[in-house]
mmCIF file with all atom_site columns, C-alpha atoms in Angstrom:
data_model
loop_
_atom_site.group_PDB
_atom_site.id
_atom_site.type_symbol
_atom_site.label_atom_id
_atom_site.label_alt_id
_atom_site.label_comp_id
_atom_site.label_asym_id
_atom_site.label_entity_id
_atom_site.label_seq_id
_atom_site.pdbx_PDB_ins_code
_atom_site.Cartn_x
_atom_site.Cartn_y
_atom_site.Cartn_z
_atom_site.occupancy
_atom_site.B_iso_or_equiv
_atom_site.pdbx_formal_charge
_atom_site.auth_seq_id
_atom_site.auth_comp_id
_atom_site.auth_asym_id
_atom_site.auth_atom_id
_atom_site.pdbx_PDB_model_num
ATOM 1   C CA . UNK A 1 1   ? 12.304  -2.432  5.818   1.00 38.00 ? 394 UNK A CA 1
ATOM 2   C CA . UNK A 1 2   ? 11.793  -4.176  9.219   1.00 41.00 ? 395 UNK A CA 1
ATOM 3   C CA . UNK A 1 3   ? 8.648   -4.832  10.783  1.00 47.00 ? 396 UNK A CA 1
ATOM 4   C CA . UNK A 1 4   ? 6.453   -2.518  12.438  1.00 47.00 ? 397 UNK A CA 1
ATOM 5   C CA . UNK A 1 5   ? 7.480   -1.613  16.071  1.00 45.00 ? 398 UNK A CA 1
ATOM 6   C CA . UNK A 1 6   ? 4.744   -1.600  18.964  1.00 50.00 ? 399 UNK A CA 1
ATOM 7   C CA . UNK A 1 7   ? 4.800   2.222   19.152  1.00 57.00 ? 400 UNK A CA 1
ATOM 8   C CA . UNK A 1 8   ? 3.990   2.829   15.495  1.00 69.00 ? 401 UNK A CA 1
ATOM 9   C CA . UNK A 1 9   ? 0.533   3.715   14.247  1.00 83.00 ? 402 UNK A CA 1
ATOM 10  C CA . UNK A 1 10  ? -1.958  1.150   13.304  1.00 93.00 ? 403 UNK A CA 1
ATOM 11  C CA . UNK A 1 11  ? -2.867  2.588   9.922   1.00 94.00 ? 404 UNK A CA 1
ATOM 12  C CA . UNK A 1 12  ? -6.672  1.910   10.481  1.00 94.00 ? 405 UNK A CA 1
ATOM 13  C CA . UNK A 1 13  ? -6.822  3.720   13.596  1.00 95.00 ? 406 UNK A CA 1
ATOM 14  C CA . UNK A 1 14  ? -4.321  6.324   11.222  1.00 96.00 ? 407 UNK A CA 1
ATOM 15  C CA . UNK A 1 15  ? -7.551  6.048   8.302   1.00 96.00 ? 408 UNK A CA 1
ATOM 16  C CA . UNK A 1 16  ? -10.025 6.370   11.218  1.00 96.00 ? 409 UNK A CA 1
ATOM 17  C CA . UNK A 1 17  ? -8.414  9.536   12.294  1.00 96.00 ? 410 UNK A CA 1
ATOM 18  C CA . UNK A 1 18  ? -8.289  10.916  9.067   1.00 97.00 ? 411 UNK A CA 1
ATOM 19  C CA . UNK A 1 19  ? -11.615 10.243  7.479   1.00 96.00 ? 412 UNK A CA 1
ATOM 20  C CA . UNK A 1 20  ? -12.998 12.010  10.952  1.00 96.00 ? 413 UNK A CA 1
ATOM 21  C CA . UNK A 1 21  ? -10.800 15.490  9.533   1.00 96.00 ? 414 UNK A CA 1
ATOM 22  C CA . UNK A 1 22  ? -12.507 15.086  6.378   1.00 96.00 ? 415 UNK A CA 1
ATOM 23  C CA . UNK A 1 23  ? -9.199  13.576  4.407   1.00 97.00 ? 416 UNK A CA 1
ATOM 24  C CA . UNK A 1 24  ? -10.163 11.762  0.521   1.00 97.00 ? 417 UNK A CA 1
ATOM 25  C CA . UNK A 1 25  ? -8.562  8.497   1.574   1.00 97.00 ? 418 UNK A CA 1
ATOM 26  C CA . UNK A 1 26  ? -7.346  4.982   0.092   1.00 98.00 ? 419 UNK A CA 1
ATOM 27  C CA . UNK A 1 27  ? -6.286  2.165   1.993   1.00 98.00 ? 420 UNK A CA 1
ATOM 28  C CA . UNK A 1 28  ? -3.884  -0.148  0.170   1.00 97.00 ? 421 UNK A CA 1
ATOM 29  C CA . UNK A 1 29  ? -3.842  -3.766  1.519   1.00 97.00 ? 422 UNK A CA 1
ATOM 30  C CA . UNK A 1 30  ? -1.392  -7.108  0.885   1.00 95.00 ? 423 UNK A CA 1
ATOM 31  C CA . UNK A 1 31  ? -4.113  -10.023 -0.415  1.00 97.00 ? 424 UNK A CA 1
ATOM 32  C CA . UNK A 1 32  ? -1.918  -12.177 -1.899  1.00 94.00 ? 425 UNK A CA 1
ATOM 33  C CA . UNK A 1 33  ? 1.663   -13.183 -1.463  1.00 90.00 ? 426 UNK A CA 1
ATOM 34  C CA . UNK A 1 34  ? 4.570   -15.902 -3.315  1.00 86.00 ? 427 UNK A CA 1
ATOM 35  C CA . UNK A 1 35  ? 7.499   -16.881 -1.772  1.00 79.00 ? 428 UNK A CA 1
ATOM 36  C CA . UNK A 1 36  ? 9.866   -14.310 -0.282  1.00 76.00 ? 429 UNK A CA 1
ATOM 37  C CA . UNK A 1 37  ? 7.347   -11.407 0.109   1.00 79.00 ? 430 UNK A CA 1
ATOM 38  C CA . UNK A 1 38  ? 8.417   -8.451  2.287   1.00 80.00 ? 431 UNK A CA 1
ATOM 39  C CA . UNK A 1 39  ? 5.158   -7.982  4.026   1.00 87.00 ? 432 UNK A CA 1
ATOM 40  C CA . UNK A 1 40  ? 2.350   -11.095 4.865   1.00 90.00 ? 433 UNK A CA 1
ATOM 41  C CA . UNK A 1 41  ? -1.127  -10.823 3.382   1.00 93.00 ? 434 UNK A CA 1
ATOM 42  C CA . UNK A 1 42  ? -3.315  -8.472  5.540   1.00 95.00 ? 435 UNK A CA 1
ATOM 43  C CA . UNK A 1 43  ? -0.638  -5.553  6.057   1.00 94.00 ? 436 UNK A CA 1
ATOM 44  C CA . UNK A 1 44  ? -2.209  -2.392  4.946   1.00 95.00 ? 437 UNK A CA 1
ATOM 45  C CA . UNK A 1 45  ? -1.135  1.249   4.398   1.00 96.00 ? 438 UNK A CA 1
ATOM 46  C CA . UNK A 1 46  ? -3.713  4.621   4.504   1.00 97.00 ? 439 UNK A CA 1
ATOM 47  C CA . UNK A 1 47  ? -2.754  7.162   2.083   1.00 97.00 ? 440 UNK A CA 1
ATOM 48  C CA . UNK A 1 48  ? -4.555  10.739  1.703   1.00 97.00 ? 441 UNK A CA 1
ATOM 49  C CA . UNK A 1 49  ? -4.901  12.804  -1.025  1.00 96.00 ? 442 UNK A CA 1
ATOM 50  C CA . UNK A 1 50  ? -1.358  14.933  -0.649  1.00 95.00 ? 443 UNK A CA 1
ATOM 51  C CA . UNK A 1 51  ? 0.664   11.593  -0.912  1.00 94.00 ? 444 UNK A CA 1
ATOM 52  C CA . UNK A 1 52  ? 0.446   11.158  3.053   1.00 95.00 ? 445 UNK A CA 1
ATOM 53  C CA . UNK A 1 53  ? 0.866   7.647   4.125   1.00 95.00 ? 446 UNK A CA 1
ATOM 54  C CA . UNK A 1 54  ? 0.825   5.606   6.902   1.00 95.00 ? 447 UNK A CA 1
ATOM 55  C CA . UNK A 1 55  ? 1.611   1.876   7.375   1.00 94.00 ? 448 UNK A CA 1
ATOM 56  C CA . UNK A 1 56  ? 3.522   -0.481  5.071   1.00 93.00 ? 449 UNK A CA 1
ATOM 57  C CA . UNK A 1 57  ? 2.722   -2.944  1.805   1.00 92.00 ? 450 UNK A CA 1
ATOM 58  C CA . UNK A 1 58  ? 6.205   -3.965  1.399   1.00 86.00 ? 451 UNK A CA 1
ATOM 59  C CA . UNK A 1 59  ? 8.889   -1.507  2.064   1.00 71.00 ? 452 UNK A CA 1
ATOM 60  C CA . UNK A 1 60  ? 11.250  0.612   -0.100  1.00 71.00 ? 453 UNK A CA 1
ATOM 61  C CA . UNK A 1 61  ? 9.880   2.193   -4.030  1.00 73.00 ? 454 UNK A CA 1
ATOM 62  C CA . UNK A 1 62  ? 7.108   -0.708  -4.341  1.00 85.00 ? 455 UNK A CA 1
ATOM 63  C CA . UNK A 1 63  ? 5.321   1.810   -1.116  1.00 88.00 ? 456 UNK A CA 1
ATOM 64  C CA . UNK A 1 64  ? 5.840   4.930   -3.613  1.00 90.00 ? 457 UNK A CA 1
ATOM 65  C CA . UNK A 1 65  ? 4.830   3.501   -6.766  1.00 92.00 ? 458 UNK A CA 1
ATOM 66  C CA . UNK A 1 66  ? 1.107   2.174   -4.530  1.00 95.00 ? 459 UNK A CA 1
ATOM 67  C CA . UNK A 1 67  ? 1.099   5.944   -3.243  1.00 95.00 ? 460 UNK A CA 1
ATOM 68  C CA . UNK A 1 68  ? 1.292   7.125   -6.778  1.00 95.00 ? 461 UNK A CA 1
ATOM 69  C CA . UNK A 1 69  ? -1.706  4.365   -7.539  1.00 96.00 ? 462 UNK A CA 1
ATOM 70  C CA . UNK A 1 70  ? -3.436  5.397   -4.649  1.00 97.00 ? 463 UNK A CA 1
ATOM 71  C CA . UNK A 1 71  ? -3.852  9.390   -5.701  1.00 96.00 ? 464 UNK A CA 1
ATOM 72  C CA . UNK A 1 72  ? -5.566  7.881   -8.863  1.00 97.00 ? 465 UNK A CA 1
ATOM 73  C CA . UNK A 1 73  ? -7.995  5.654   -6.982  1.00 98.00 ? 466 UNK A CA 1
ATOM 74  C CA . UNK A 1 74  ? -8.748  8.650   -4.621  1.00 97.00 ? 467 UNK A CA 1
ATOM 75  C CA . UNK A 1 75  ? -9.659  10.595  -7.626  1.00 96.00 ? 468 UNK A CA 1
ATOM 76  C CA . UNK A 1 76  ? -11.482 7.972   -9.580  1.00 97.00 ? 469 UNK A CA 1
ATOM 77  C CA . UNK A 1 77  ? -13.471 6.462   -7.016  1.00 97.00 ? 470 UNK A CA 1
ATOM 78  C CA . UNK A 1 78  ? -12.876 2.996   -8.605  1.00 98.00 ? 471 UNK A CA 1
ATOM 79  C CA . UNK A 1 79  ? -10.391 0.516   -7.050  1.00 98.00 ? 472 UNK A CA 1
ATOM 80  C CA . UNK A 1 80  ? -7.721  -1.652  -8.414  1.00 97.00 ? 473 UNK A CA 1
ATOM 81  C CA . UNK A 1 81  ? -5.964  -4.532  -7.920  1.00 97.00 ? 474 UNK A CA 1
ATOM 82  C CA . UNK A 1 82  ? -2.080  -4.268  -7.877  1.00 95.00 ? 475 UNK A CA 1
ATOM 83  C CA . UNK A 1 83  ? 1.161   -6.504  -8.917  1.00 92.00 ? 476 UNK A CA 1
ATOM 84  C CA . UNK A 1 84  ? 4.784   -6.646  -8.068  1.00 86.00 ? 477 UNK A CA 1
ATOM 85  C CA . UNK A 1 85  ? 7.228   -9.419  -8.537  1.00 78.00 ? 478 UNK A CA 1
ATOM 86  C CA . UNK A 1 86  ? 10.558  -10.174 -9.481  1.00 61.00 ? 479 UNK A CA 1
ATOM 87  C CA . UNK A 1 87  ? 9.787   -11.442 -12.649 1.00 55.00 ? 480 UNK A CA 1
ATOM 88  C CA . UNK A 1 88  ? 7.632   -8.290  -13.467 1.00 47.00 ? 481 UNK A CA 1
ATOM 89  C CA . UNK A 1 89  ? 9.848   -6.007  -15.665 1.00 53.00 ? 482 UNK A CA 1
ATOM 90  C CA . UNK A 1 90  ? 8.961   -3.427  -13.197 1.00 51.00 ? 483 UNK A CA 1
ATOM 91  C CA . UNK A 1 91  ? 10.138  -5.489  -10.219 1.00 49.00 ? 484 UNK A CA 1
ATOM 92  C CA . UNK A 1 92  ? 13.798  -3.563  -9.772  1.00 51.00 ? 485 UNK A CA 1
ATOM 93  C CA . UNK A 1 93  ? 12.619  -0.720  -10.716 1.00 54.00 ? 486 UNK A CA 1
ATOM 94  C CA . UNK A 1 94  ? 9.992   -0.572  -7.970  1.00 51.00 ? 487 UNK A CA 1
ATOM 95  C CA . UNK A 1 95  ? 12.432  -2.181  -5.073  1.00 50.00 ? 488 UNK A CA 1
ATOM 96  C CA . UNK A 1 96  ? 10.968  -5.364  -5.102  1.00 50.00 ? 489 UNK A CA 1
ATOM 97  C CA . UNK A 1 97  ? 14.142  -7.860  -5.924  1.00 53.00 ? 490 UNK A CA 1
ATOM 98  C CA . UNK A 1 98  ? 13.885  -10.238 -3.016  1.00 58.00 ? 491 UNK A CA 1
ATOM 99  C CA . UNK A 1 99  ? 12.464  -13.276 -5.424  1.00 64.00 ? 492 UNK A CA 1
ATOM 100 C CA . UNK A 1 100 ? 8.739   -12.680 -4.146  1.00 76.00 ? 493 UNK A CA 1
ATOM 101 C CA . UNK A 1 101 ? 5.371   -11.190 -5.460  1.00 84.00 ? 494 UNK A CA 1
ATOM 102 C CA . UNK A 1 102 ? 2.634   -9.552  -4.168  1.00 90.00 ? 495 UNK A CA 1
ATOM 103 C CA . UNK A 1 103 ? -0.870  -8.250  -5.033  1.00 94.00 ? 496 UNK A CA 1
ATOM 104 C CA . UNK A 1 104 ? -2.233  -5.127  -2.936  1.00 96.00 ? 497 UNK A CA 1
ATOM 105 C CA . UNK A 1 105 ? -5.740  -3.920  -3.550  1.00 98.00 ? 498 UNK A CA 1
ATOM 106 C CA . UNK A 1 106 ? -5.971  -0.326  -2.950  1.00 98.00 ? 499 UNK A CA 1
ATOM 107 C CA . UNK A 1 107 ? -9.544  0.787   -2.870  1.00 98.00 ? 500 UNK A CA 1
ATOM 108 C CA . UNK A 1 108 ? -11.074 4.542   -1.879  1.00 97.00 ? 501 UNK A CA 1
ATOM 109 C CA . UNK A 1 109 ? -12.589 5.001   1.425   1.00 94.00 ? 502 UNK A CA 1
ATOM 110 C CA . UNK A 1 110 ? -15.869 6.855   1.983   1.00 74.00 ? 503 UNK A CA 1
#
């Protein structure tokens, strides 16, 4: 996935937006990164309720499978603390092959 372009979105201005229209929201953010990581530490994606998202963690199924996280921390009210990497059994499977890891911590917002 590239990087962001000037015209889109910030996704906090995106979460601001939607909290106002009464939207159960998480926001998903990159803490921690090791060597080839798609996305540097502080990018950040919103994500409502329905699956809507805005923003970008790292690019291709690693975004889905946080979406999928996301809906659970929406509904639980409790955050958690993420992990992708190449040597993580999950890694291919989730689209992150590029030799890197990240953490994201995707936490509810009020």
């Amino acid at each position: 996935m590239s990087a962001p372009h000037a015209a889109d979105p910030d996704p906090l201005a995106v979460a601001e937006a939607w909290a106002r229209e009464g939207r159960a929201l998480a926001l998903a953010t990159v803490v921690e990164t090791w060597g080839s990581a798609p996305r540097p530490a502080g990018s950040c994606l919103v994500i409502d309720a329905d699956g809507r998202f805005e923003g970008s963690v790292s690019g291709g199924c690693v975004e889905g499978a946080v979406v999928a996280e996301a809906a659970e921390v929406i509904a639980s009210g409790a955050p958690r603390l993420l992990e992708f990497g190449v040597a993580d059994e999950t890694a291919w499977r989730v689209g992150l092959s590029c030799g890197g890891r990240i953490k994201v911590f995707v936490e509810p917002l009020a």
